[in-house]
Amino acid sequence: IKNLTAEEAEILAGKDPDSHQRDLREAIERGEFPSWTVYVQVMPAAEAATYRFNPFDLTKVWPHADYPLIEFGKLELNRNPENIFAEVEQSIFSPAHFVPGIGPSPDKMLQGRLFAYGDAHRYRVGINADHLPVNRPHATEARTNSRDGYLYDGRHKGAKNYEPNSFGGPTQTGRPLWQPIPVTGVTGETVTPVHAEDNDFVQAGNLYRLMTEEEKERLVNNLAGAISGVTRDEIADRAINNFRQADEDFGKRLEAAVQALRG
């Protein structure tokens, strides 16, 4: 992982604000395709309820020591779009697009996004978004039964697209697409944590302690630059205390850096 310093980024943003986009485009043109190795972590469902933090809390990461990374593929960008509107502006990505056998977790943010993304697509692109070439599956036709909206080409003519129907149209198979996950608990705020590490500071502190000295210094300097501009001392102190709760050394160094910038 390579990073620009805050000072380098400030200069580059003023002189060449499109540098990252151009670098990506030109790298692909040269055949230097950027790629990401994709991994999954697998936790048995029975362990979720008693794990030391809520495994469906999207602010947490599962430690690799407990659930090792399992490599299964690679994502590679190997072609630049030929038509930005058709291939970028009209593209849609939804966490509700599953293949049989894989289903959603009880992550509350994911549950909200399952319908929110589709809502946005229907508003931004149209009811037929799944039928556009950039969004169609390669293996088969997009069978969403959505049609007759804006810019629809009428290819299905008078065929029915609702269920139940009496005209040989689509029918539900009744076949489960994934294994359900039982959930328990109460809604709203809980007085006591359900899991031992259900707080905002444990993992932040763990990450800080994993950093090299150079990374810690860069992080402290970046945060100090922002906090030092806060006009009310009590607000700046509360911000610094958040980092102190993650790690005492983190908070101590940040406080010193803020004071140095304030003179």
XYZ file of N, CA and C in Angstrom, residues 147-148 152 154-162 167:
39
model
N -40.576 -4.551 -16.328
C -40.628 -4.078 -17.710
C -41.713 -3.006 -17.824
N -41.935 -2.541 -19.061
C -42.989 -1.579 -19.393
C -42.737 -0.197 -18.819
N -38.720 1.297 -22.426
C -38.870 -0.140 -22.660
C -39.102 -0.394 -24.135
N -40.527 -3.099 -25.571
C -41.724 -3.858 -25.911
C -41.478 -5.271 -26.372
N -40.292 -5.819 -26.133
C -39.948 -7.136 -26.691
C -40.828 -8.263 -26.168
N -41.411 -8.100 -24.951
C -42.213 -9.181 -24.383
C -43.684 -9.112 -24.812
N -44.008 -8.087 -25.575
C -45.367 -7.934 -26.116
C -46.411 -8.046 -25.013
N -47.385 -8.950 -25.145
C -48.471 -9.031 -24.168
C -48.282 -10.104 -23.127
N -47.089 -10.712 -23.058
C -46.855 -11.753 -22.058
C -47.002 -11.186 -20.652
N -47.571 -12.006 -19.766
C -47.814 -11.537 -18.403
C -46.490 -11.530 -17.617
N -46.360 -10.574 -16.732
C -45.138 -10.488 -15.930
C -45.451 -10.386 -14.444
N -46.630 -10.901 -14.041
C -46.997 -10.879 -12.632
C -47.378 -12.286 -12.187
N -52.258 -17.260 -17.203
C -51.906 -17.201 -18.612
C -50.550 -17.825 -18.916
